[in-house]
Short mmCIF file of C-alpha atoms in Angstrom, two decimals:
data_model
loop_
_atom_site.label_atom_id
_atom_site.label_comp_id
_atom_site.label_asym_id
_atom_site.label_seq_id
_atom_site.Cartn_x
_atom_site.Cartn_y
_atom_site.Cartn_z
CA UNK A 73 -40.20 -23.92 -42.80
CA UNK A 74 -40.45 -27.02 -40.33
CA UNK A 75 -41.85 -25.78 -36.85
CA UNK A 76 -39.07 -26.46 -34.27
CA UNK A 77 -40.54 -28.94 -31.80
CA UNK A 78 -40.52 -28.21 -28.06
CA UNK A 79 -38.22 -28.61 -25.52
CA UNK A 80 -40.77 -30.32 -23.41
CA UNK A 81 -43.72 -29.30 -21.49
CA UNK A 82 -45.59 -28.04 -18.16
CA UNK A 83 -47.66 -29.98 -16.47
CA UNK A 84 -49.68 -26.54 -14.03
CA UNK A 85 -51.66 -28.06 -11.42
CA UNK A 86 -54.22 -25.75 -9.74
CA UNK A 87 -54.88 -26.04 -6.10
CA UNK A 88 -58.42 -27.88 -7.33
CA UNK A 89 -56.62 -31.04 -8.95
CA UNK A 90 -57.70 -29.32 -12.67
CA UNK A 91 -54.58 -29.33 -15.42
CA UNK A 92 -53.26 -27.79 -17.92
CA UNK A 93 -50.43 -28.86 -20.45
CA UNK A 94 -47.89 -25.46 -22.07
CA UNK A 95 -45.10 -26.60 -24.40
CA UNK A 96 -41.86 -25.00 -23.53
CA UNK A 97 -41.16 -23.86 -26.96
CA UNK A 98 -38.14 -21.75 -26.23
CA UNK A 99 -35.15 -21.11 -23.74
CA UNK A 100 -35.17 -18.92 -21.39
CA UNK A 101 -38.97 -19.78 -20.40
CA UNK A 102 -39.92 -17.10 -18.67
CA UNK A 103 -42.75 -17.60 -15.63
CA UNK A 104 -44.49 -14.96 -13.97
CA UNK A 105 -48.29 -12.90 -13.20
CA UNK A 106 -46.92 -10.05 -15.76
CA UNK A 107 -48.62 -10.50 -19.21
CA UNK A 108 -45.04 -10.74 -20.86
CA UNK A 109 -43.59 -13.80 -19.36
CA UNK A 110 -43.92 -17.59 -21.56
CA UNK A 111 -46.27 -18.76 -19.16
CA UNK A 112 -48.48 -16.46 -16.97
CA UNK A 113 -49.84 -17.19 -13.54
CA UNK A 114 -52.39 -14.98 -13.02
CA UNK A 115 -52.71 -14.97 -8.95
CA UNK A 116 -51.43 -12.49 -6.56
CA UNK A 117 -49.11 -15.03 -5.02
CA UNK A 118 -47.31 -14.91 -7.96
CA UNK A 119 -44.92 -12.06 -8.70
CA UNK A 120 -44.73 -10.02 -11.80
CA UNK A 121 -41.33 -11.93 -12.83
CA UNK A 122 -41.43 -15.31 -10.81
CA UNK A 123 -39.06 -17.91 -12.21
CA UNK A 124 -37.05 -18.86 -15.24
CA UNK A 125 -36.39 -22.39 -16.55
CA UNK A 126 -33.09 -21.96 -18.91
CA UNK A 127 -32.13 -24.87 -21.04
CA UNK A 128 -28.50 -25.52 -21.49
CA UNK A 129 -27.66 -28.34 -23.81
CA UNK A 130 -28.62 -31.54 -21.98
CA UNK A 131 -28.94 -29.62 -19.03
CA UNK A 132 -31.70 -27.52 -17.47
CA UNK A 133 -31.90 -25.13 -14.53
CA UNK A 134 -35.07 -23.46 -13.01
CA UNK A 135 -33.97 -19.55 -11.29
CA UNK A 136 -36.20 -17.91 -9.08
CA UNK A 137 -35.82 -14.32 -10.32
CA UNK A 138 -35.71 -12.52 -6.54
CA UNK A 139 -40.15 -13.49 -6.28
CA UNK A 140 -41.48 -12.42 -2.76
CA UNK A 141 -43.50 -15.85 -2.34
CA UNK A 142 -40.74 -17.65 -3.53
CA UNK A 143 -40.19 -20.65 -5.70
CA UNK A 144 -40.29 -24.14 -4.15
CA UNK A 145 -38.67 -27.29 -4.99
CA UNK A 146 -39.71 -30.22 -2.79
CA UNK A 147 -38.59 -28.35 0.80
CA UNK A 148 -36.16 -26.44 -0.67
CA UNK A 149 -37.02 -22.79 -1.56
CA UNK A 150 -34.44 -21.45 -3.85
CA UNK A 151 -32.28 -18.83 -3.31
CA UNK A 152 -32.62 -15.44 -5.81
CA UNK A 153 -30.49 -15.88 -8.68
CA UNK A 154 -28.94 -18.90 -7.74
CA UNK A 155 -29.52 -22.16 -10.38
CA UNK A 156 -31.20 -25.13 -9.56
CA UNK A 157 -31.16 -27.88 -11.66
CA UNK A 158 -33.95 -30.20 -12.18
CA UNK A 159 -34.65 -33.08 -14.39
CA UNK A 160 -37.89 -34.17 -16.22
CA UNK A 161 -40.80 -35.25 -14.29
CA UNK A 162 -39.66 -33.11 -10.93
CA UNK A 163 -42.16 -30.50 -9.90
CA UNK A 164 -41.49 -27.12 -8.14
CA UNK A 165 -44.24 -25.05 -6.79
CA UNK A 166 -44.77 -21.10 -7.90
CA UNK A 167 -47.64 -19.88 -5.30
CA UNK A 168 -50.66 -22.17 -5.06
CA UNK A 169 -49.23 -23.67 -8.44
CA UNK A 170 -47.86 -26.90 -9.30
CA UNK A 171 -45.50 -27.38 -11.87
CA UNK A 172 -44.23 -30.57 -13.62
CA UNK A 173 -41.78 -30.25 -16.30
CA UNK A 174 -42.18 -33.07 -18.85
CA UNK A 175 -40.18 -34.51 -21.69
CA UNK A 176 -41.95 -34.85 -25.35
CA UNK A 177 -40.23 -36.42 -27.95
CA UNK A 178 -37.62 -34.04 -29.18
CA UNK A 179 -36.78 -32.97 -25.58
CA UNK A 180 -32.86 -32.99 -24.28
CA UNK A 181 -32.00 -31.44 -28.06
CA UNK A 182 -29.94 -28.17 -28.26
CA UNK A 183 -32.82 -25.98 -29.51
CA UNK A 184 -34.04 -22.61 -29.54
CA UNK A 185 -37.41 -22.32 -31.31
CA UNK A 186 -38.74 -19.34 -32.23
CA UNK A 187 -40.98 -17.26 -29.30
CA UNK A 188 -44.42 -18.84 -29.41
CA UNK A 189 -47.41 -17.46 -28.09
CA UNK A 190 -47.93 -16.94 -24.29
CA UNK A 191 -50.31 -19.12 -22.41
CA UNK A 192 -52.39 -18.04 -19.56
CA UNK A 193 -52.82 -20.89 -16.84
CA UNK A 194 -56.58 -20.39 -15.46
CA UNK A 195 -56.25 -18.15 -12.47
CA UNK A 196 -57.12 -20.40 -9.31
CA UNK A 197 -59.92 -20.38 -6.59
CA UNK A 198 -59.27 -17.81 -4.19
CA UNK A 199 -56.90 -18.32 -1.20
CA UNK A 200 -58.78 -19.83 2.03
CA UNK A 201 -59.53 -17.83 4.82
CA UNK A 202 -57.82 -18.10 7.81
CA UNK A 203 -59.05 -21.33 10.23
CA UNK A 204 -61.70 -20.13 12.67
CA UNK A 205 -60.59 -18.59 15.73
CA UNK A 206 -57.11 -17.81 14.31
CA UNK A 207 -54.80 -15.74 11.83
CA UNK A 208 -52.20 -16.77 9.31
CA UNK A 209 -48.83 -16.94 10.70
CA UNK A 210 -46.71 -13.82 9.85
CA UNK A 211 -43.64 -15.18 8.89
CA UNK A 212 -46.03 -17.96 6.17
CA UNK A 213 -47.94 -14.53 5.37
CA UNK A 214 -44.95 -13.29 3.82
CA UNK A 215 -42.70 -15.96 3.47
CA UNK A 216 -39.90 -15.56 5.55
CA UNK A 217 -37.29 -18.12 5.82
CA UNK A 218 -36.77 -19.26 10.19
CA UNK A 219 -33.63 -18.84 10.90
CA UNK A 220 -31.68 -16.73 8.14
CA UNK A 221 -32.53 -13.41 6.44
CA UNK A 222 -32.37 -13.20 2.86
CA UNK A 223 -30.82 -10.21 2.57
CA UNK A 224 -27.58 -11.75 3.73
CA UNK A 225 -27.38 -12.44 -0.79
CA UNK A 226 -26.50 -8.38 -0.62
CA UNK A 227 -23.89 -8.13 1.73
CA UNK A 228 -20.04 -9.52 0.86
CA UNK A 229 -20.04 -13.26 1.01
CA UNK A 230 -17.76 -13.06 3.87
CA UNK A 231 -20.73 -12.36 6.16
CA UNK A 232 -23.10 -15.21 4.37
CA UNK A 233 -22.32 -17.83 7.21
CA UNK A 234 -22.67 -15.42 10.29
CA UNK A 235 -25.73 -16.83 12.14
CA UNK A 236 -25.99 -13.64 14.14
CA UNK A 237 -26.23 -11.18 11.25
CA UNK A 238 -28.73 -13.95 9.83
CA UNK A 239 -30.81 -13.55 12.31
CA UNK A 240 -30.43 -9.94 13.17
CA UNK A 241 -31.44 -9.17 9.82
CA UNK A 242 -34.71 -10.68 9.91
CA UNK A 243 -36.30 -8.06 11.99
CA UNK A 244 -35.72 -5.88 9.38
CA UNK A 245 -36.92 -8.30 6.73
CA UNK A 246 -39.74 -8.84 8.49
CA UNK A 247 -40.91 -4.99 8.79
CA UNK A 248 -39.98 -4.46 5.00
CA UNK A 249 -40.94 -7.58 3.32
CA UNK A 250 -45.33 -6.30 3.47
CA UNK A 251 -43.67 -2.94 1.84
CA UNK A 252 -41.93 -4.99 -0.90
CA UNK A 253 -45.00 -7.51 -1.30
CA UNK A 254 -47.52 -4.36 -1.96
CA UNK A 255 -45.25 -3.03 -4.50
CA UNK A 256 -44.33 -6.02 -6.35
CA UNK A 257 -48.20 -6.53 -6.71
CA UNK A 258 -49.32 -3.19 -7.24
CA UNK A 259 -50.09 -3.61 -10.76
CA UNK A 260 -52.89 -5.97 -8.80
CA UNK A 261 -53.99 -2.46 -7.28
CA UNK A 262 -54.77 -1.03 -10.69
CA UNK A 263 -57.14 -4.04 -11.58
CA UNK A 264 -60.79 -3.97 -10.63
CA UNK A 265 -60.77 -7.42 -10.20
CA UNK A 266 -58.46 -7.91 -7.96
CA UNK A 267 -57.64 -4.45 -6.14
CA UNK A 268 -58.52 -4.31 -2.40
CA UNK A 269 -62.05 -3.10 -1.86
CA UNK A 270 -60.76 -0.21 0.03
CA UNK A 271 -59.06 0.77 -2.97
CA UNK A 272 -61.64 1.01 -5.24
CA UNK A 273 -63.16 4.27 -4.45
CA UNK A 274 -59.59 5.95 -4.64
CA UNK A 275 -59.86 4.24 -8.71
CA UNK A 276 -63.30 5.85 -9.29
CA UNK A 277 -61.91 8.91 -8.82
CA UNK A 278 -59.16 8.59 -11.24
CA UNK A 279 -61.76 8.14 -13.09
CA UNK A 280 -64.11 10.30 -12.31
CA UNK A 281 -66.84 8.27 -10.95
CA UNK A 282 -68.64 8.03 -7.80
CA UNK A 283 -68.94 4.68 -6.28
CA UNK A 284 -72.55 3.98 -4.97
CA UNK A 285 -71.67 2.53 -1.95
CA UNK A 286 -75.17 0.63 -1.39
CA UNK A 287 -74.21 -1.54 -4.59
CA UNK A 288 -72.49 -5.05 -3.92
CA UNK A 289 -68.86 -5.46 -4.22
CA UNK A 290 -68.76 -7.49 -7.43
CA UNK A 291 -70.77 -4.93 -9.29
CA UNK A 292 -68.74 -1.92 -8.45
CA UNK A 293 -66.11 -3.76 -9.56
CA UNK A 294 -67.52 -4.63 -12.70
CA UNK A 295 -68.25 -0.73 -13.15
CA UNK A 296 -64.91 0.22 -12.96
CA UNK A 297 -64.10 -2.68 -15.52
CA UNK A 298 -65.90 -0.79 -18.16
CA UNK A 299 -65.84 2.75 -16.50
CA UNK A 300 -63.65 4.04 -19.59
CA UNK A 301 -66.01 2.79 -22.53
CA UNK A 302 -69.15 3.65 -20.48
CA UNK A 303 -67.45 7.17 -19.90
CA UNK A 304 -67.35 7.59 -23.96
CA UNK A 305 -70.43 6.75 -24.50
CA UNK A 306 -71.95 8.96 -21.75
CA UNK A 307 -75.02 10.06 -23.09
CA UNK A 308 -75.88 7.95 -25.16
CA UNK A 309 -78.36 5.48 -25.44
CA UNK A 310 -75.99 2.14 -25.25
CA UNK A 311 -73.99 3.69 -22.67
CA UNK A 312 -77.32 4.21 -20.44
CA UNK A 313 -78.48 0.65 -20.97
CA UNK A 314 -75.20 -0.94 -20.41
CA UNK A 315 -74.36 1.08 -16.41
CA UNK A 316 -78.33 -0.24 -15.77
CA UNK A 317 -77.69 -3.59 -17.12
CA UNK A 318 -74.24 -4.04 -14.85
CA UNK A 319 -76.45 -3.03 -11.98
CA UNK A 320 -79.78 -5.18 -12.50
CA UNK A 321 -78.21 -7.56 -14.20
CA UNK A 322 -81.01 -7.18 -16.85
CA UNK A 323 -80.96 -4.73 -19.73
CA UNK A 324 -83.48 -1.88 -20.22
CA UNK A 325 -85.59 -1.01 -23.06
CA UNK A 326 -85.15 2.72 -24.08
CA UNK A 327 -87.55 4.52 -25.96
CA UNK A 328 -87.75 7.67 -27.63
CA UNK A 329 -90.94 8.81 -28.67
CA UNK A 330 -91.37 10.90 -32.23
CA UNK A 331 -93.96 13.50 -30.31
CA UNK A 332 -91.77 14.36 -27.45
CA UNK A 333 -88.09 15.74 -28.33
CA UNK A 334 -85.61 15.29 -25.56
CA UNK A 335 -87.52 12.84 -23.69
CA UNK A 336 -87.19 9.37 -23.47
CA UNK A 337 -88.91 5.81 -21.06
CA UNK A 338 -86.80 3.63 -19.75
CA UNK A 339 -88.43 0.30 -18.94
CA UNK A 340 -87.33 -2.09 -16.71
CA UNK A 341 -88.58 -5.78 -17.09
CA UNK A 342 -87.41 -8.09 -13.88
CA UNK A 343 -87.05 -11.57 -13.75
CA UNK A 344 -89.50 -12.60 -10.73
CA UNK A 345 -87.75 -12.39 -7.46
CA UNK A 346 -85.15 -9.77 -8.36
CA UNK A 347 -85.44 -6.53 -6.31
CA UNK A 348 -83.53 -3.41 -7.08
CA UNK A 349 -83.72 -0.27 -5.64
CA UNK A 350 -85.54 2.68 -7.44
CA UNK A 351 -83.02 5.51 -6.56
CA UNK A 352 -80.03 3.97 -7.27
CA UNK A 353 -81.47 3.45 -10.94
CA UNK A 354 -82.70 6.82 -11.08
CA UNK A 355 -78.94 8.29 -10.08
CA UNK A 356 -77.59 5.96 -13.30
CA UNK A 357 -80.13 7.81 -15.76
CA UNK A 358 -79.23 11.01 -14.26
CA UNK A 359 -75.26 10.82 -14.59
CA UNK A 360 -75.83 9.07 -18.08
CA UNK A 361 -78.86 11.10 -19.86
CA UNK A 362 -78.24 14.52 -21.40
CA UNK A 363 -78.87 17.33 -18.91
CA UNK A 364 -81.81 18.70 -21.27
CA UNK A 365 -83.68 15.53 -21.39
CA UNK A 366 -86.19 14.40 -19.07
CA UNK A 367 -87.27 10.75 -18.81
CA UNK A 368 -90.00 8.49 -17.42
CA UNK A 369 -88.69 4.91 -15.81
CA UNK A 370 -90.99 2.31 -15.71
CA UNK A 371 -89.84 -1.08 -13.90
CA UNK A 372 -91.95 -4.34 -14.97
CA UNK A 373 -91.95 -7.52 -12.58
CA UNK A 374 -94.29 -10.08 -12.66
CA UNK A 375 -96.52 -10.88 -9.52
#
């Protein structure tokens, strides 16, 4: 069977001028951080279920599907729900991403492909910290619109054009909006790589681990990346070398003498210049080895 072609394409712009090109080989075209969506964003700007671009005909429409950053076309932020059409070669913004939608050669025809594979858009560089001397405005923070609450979309449309009630319902926007924020990224919470660091000793304990609180950031993290394969293979000699390996960066040689049951060396060889600390290494071995072996470590670095 011919392969339908696309309906057209994506241009994704990341906030460092690098590119990407997705078809869009179906309609609706799903956009999003969740690993189900057509396209997937993966920053924490972006919400689980961002935005939709629906083909209709000779027509299409993008919908932002109710995000909390919000979708952006030009000035205009869209309202939930409501359909905006664009036309090829307009971009709209979804968090720090750009997006271009461009025509190929069967675009504009009535088609619905068959679901293609998803494509992940390289997550971006990390948001920038706020300027010197200041803080990020609360109402940017969280993207609040100035003058009119959102939440005027859930009342009876009689009451959509009351400025009062659209600005006495931002207060309460504004409290709730960090509440709905957390839990429309908390699948972020349940990722080492991109939970709060606060958060990561409350995972180690799901887990059953004890964070060593002396090791850097990015290698706790990376323990709890691989904390349920190294928990299988406790005891064992790969799952030894791999926990020392995430924390030196360097893996050990094991060795198990034929003259000396239960006992084993662990040796250590360092590139020059890399200092680790003795204990923490010795508290791996100890939570990895078998409680009836004993064990010599032996750590190697060239003068």
């Amino acid at each position: 069977m011919t392969p339908t072609p696309p309906l057209g394409q994506l241009r994704v712009t990341l906030p460092d001028g690098a590119e990407e090109t997705v078809p869009v080989g179906r309609s609706p075209f799903n956009i999003g951080r969740a690993a189900e969506n057509d396209l997937v964003l993966a920053d924490p700007l972006v919400s689980g279920s961002h935005a939709r671009l629906l083909f209709q005909g000779e027509e299409m429409v993008l919908i932002d599907l109710n995000s909390a950053g919000g979708t952006m076309v030009g000035e205009r932020r869209l309202e939930a729900g409501d359909p905006c059409p664009i036309v090829y070669g307009q971009a709209f913004q979804v968090g720090p991403y750009t997006l271009r939608l461009e025509p190929t050669k069967a675009a504009g025809r009535a088609i619905r492909p068959e679901r293609p594979a998803r494509r992940e858009a390289a997550p971006p560089p990390r948001p920038p910290e706020p300027p010197e001397g200041g803080l990020i405005a609360y109402d940017d923070a969280f993207g609040l619109p100035p003058d009119r609450s959102r939440y005027l979309r859930y009342l009876p449309p009689i009451f959509e054009d009351d400025p009062f009630l659209g600005r006495f319902l931002l207060a309460f926007e504004g409290i709730l909006a960090p509440i709905e924020q957390t839990v429309a990224g908390f699948d972020l919470y349940l990722d080492p790589h991109t939970a709060p660091s606060f958060f990561l000793d409350q995972m180690a304990r799901w887990l059953g681990l004890t964070l060593d609180e002396k090791w850097p950031l990015a290698k706790r993290r990376a323990v709890l990346a691989e904390a349920a394969e190294l928990y299988r293979r406790r005891g064992t000699r790969w799952g030894l070398s791999r926990h020392i390996e995430i924390y030196c960066d360097s893996a050990p040689e094991i060795i198990e003498p034929e003259d000396r049951p239960c006992h084993f060396q662990v040796i250590l060889r360092l590139p020059q210049g890399l200092a680790v600390d003795r204990t923490a290494i010795e508290r791996i071995i100890e939570a990895n080895k078998p409680a009836h072996a004993t064990y010599e470590l032996q750590i190697e670095q060239p003068s």
